[in-house]
PDB file of C-alpha atoms and ligand atoms in Angstrom:
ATOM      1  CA  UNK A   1       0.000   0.000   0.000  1.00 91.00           C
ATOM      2  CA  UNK A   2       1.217   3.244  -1.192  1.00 94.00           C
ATOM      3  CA  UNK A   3       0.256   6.936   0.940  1.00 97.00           C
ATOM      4  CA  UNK A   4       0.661   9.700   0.153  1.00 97.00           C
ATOM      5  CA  UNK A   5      -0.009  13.046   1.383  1.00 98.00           C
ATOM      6  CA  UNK A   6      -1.821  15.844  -0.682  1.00 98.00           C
ATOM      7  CA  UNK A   7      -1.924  19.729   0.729  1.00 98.00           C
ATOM      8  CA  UNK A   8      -3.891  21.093  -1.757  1.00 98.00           C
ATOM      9  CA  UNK A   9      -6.212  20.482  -4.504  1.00 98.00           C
ATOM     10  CA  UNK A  10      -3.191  20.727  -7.416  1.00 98.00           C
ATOM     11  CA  UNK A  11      -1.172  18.295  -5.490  1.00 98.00           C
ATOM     12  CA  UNK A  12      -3.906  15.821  -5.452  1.00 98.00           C
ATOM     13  CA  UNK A  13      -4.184  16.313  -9.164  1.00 97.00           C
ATOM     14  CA  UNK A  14      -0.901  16.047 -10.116  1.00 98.00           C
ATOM     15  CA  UNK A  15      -1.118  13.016  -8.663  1.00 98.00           C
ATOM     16  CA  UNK A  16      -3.820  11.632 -10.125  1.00 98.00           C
ATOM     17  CA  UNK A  17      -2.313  12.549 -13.342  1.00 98.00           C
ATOM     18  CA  UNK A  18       0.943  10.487 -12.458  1.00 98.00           C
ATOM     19  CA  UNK A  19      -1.857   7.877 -12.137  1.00 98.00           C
ATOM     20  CA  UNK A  20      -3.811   8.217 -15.508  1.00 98.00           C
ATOM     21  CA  UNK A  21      -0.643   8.027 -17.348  1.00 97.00           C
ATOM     22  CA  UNK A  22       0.317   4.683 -15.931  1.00 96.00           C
ATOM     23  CA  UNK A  23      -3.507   3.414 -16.481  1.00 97.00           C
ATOM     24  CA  UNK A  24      -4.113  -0.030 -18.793  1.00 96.00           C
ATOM     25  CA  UNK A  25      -7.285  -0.671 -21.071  1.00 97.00           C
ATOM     26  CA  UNK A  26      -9.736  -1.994 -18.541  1.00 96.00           C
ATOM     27  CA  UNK A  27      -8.173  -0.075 -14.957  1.00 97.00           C
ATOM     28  CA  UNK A  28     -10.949  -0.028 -12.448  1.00 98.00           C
ATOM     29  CA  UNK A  29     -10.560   2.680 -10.155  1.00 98.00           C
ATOM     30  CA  UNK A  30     -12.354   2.807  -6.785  1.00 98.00           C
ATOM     31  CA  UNK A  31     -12.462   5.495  -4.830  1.00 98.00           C
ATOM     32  CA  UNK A  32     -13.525   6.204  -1.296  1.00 98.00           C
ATOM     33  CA  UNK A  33     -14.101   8.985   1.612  1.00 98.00           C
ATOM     34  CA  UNK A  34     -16.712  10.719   2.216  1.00 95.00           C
ATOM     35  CA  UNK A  35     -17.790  14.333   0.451  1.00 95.00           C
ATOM     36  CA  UNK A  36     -15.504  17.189  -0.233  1.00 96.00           C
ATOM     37  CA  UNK A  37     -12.838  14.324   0.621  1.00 98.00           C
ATOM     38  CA  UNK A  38     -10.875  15.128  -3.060  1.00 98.00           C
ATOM     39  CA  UNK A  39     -12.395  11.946  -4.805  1.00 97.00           C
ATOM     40  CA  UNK A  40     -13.776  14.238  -7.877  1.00 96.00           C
ATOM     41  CA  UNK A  41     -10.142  16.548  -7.921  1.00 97.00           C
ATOM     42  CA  UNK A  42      -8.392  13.112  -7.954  1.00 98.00           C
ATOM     43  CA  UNK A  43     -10.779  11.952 -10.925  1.00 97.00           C
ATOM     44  CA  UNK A  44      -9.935  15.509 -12.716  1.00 97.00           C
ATOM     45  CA  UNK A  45      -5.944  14.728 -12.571  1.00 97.00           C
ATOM     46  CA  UNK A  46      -6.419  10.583 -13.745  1.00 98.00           C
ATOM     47  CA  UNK A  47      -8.502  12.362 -16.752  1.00 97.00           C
ATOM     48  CA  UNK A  48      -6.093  14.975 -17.782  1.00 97.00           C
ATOM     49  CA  UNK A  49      -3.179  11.983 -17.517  1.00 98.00           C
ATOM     50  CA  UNK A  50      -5.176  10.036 -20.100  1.00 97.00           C
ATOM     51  CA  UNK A  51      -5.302  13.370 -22.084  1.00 97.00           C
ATOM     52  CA  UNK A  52      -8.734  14.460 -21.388  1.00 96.00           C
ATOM     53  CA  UNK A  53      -8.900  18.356 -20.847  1.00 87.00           C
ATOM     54  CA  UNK A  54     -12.239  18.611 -20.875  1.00 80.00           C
ATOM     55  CA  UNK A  55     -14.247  19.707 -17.271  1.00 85.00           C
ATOM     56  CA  UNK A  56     -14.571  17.175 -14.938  1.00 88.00           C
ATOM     57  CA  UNK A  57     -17.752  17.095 -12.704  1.00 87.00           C
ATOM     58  CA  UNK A  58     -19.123  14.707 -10.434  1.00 82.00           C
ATOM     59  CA  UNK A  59     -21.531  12.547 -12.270  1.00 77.00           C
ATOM     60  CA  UNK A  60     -24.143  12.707  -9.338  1.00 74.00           C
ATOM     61  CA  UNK A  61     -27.070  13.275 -11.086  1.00 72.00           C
ATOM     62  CA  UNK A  62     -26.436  11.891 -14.498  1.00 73.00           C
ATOM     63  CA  UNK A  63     -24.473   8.852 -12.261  1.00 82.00           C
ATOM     64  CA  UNK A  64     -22.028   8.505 -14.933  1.00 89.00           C
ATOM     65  CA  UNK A  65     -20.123  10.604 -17.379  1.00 93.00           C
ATOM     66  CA  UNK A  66     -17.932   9.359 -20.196  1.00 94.00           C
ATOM     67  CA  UNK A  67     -14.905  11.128 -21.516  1.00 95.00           C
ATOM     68  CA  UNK A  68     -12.645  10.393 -24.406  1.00 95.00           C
ATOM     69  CA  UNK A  69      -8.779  10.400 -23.993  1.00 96.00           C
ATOM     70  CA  UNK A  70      -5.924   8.014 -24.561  1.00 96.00           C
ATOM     71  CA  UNK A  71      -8.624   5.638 -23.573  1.00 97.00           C
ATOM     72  CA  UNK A  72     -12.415   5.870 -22.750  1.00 96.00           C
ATOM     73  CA  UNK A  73     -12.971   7.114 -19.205  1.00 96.00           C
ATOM     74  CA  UNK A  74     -16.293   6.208 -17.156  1.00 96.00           C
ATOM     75  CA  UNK A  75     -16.520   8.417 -14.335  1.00 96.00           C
ATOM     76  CA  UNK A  76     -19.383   7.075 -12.182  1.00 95.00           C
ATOM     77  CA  UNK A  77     -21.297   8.315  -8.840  1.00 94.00           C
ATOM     78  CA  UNK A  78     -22.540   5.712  -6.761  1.00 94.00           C
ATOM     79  CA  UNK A  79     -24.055   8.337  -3.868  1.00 93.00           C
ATOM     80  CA  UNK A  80     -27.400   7.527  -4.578  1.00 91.00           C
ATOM     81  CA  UNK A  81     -26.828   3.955  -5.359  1.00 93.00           C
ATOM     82  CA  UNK A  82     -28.801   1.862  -2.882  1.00 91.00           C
ATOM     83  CA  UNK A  83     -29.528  -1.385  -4.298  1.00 93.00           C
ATOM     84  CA  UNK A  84     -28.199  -3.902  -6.516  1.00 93.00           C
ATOM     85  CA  UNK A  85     -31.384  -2.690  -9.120  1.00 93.00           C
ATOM     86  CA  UNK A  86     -29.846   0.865  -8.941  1.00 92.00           C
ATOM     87  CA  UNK A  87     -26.300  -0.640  -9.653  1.00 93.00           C
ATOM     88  CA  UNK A  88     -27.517  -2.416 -12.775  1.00 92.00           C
ATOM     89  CA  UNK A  89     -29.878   0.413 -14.068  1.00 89.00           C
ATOM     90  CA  UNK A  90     -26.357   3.019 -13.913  1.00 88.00           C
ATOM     91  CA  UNK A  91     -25.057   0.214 -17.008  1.00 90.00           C
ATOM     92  CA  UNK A  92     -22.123  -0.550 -14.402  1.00 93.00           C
ATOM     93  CA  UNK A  93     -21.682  -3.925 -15.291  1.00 93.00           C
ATOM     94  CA  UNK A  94     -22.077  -3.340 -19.199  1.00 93.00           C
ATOM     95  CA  UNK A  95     -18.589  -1.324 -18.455  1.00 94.00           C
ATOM     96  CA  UNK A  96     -16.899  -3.474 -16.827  1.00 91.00           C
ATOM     97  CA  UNK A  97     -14.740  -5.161 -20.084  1.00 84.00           C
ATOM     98  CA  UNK A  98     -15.137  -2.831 -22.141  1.00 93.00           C
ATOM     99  CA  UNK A  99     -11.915  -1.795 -22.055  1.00 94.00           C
ATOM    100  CA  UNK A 100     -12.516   1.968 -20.717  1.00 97.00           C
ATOM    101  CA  UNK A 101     -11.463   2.852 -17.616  1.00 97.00           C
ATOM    102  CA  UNK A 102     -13.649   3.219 -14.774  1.00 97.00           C
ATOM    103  CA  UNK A 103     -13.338   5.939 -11.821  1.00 97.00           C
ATOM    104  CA  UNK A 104     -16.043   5.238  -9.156  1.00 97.00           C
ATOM    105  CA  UNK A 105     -17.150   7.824  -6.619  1.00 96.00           C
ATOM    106  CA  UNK A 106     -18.499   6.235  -3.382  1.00 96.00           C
ATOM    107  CA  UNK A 107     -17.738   2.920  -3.816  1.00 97.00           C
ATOM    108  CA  UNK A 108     -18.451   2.017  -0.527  1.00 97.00           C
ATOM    109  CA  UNK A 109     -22.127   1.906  -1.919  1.00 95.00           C
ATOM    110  CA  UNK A 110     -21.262  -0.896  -4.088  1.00 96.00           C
ATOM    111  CA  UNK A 111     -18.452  -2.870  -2.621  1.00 94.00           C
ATOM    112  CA  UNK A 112     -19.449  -6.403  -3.267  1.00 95.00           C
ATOM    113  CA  UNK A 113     -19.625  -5.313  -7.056  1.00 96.00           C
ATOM    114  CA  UNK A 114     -15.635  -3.891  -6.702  1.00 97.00           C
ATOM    115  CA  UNK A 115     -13.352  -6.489  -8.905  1.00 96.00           C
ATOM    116  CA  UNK A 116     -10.500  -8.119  -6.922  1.00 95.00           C
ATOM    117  CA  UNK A 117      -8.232  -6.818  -9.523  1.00 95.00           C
ATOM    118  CA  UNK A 118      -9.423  -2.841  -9.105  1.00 97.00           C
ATOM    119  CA  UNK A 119      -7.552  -0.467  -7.932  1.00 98.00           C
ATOM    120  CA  UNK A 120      -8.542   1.095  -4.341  1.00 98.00           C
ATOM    121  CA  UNK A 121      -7.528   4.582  -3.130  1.00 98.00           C
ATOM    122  CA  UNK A 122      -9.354   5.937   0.152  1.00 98.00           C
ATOM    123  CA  UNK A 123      -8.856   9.715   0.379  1.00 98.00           C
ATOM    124  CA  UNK A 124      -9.423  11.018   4.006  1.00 98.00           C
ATOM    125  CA  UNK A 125      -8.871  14.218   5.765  1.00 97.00           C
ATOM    126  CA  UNK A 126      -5.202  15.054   7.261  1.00 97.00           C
ATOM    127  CA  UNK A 127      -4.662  17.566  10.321  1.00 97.00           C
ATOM    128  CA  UNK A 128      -5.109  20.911   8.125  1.00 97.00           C
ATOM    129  CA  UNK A 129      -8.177  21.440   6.256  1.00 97.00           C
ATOM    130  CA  UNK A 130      -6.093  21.367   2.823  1.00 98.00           C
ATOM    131  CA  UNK A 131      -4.518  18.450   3.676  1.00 98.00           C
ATOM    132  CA  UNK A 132      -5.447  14.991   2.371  1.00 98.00           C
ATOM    133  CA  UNK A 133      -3.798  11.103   2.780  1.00 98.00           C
ATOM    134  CA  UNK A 134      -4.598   9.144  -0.453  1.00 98.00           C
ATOM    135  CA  UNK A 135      -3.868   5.311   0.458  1.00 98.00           C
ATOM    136  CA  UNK A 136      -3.389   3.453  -2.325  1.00 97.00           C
ATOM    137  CA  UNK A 137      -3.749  -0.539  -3.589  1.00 96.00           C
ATOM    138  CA  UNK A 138      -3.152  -2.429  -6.030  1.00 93.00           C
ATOM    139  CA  UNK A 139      -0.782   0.191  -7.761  1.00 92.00           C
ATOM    140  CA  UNK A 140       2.255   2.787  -7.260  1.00 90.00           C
ATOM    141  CA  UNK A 141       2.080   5.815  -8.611  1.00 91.00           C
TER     142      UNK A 141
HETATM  143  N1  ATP B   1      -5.533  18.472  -0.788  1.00 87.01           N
HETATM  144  C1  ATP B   1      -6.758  18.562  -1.357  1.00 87.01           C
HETATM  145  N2  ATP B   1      -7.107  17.692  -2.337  1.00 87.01           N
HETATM  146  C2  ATP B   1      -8.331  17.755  -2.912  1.00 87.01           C
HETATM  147  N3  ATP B   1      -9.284  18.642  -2.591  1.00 87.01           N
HETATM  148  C3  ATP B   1      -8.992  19.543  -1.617  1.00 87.01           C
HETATM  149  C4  ATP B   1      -7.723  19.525  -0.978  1.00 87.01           C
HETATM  150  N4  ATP B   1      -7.712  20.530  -0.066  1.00 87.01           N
HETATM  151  C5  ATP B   1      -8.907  21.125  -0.144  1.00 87.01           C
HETATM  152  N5  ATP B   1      -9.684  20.554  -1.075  1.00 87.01           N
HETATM  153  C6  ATP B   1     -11.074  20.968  -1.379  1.00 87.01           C
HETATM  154  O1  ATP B   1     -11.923  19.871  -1.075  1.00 87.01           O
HETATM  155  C7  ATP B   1     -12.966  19.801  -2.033  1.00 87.01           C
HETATM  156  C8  ATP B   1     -12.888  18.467  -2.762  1.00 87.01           C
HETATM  157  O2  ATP B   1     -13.990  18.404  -3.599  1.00 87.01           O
HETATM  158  P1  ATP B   1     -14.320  17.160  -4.522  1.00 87.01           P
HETATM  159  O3  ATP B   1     -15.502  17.573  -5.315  1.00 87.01           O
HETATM  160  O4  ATP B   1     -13.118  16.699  -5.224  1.00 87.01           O
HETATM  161  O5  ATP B   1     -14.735  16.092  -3.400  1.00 87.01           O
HETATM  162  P2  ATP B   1     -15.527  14.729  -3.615  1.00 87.01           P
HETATM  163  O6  ATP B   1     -14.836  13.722  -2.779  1.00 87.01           O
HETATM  164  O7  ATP B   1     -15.665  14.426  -5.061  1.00 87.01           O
HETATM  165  O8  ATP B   1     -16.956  15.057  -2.959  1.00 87.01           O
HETATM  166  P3  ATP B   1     -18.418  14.479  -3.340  1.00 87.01           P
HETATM  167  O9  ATP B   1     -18.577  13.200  -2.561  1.00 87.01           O
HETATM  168  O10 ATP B   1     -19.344  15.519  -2.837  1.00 87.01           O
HETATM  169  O11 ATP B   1     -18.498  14.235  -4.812  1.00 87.01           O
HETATM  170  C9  ATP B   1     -12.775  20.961  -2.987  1.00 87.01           C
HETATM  171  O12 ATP B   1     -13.561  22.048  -2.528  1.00 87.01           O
HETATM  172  C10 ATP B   1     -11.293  21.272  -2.855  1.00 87.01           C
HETATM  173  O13 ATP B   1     -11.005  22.623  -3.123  1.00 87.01           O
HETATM  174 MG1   MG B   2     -17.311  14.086  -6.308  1.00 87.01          MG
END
């Protein structure tokens, strides 16, 4: 397990830049912590390392968001995601092997649905209010 610690916003991105340039066809990326805890910023920095430029928003509405890059990006919310009926209905699983990478907001919500093979970061709060510990599995960025 990899941490590392983030004091600001940019820092988080840049990291999750290092990230998106290392990603394979078919990454899974699951991310955890609770709101304002960096997991859309993160998402933002993975994009623009897979070359997307364009804005990066949480998906919590529309649950999902796709973006074009180096390789297809499916940036899902699973806030609202209650049920395994909810999981199926965001066309999570029709993803999966598609070869496009997938970022997923509150995955707590849908942890028995996480593959073994994904990559997990949790994002919590450190001691300053810009600061921010990103432990990471399954990869080293
Ligand atoms: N080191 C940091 N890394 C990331 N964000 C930070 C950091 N320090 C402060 N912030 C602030 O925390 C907020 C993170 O917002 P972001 O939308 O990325 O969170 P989120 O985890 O996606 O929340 P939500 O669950 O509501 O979607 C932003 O307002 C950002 O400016
Ligand atoms: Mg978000």
């Amino acid at each position: 397990m990899q941490e590392y610690l983030s004091k600001s916003p940019a820092e988080t991105e840049a990291f999750g830049k290092k990230l998106g340039e290392k990603l394979n066809p078919g990454s899974v990326i699951a991310l955890y912590g609770g709101m304002g805890a960096g997991k859309t910023a993160l998402t933002r920095g993975i994009a623009s390392g897979l070359g997307i430029a364009q804005g990066v928003s949480s998906p919590t509405f529309a649950l999902v968001h796709e973006y074009e890059g180096r390789l297809t990006v499916y940036h899902f919310d699973m806030y609202r995601v209650e049920s395994w009926d909810d999981l199926y209905s965001t066309g999570f699983f029709d993803y999966l092997d598609t070869g496009g990478v997938m970022i997923i907001e509150w995955s707590e919500n849908i942890e028995g649905a996480i593959p073994d093979n994904a990559i997990r970061i949790h994002l919590r709060q450190g001691e300053t209010e810009n600061e921010r510990i990103l432990s990471c599995e399954g990869v080293n960025v």
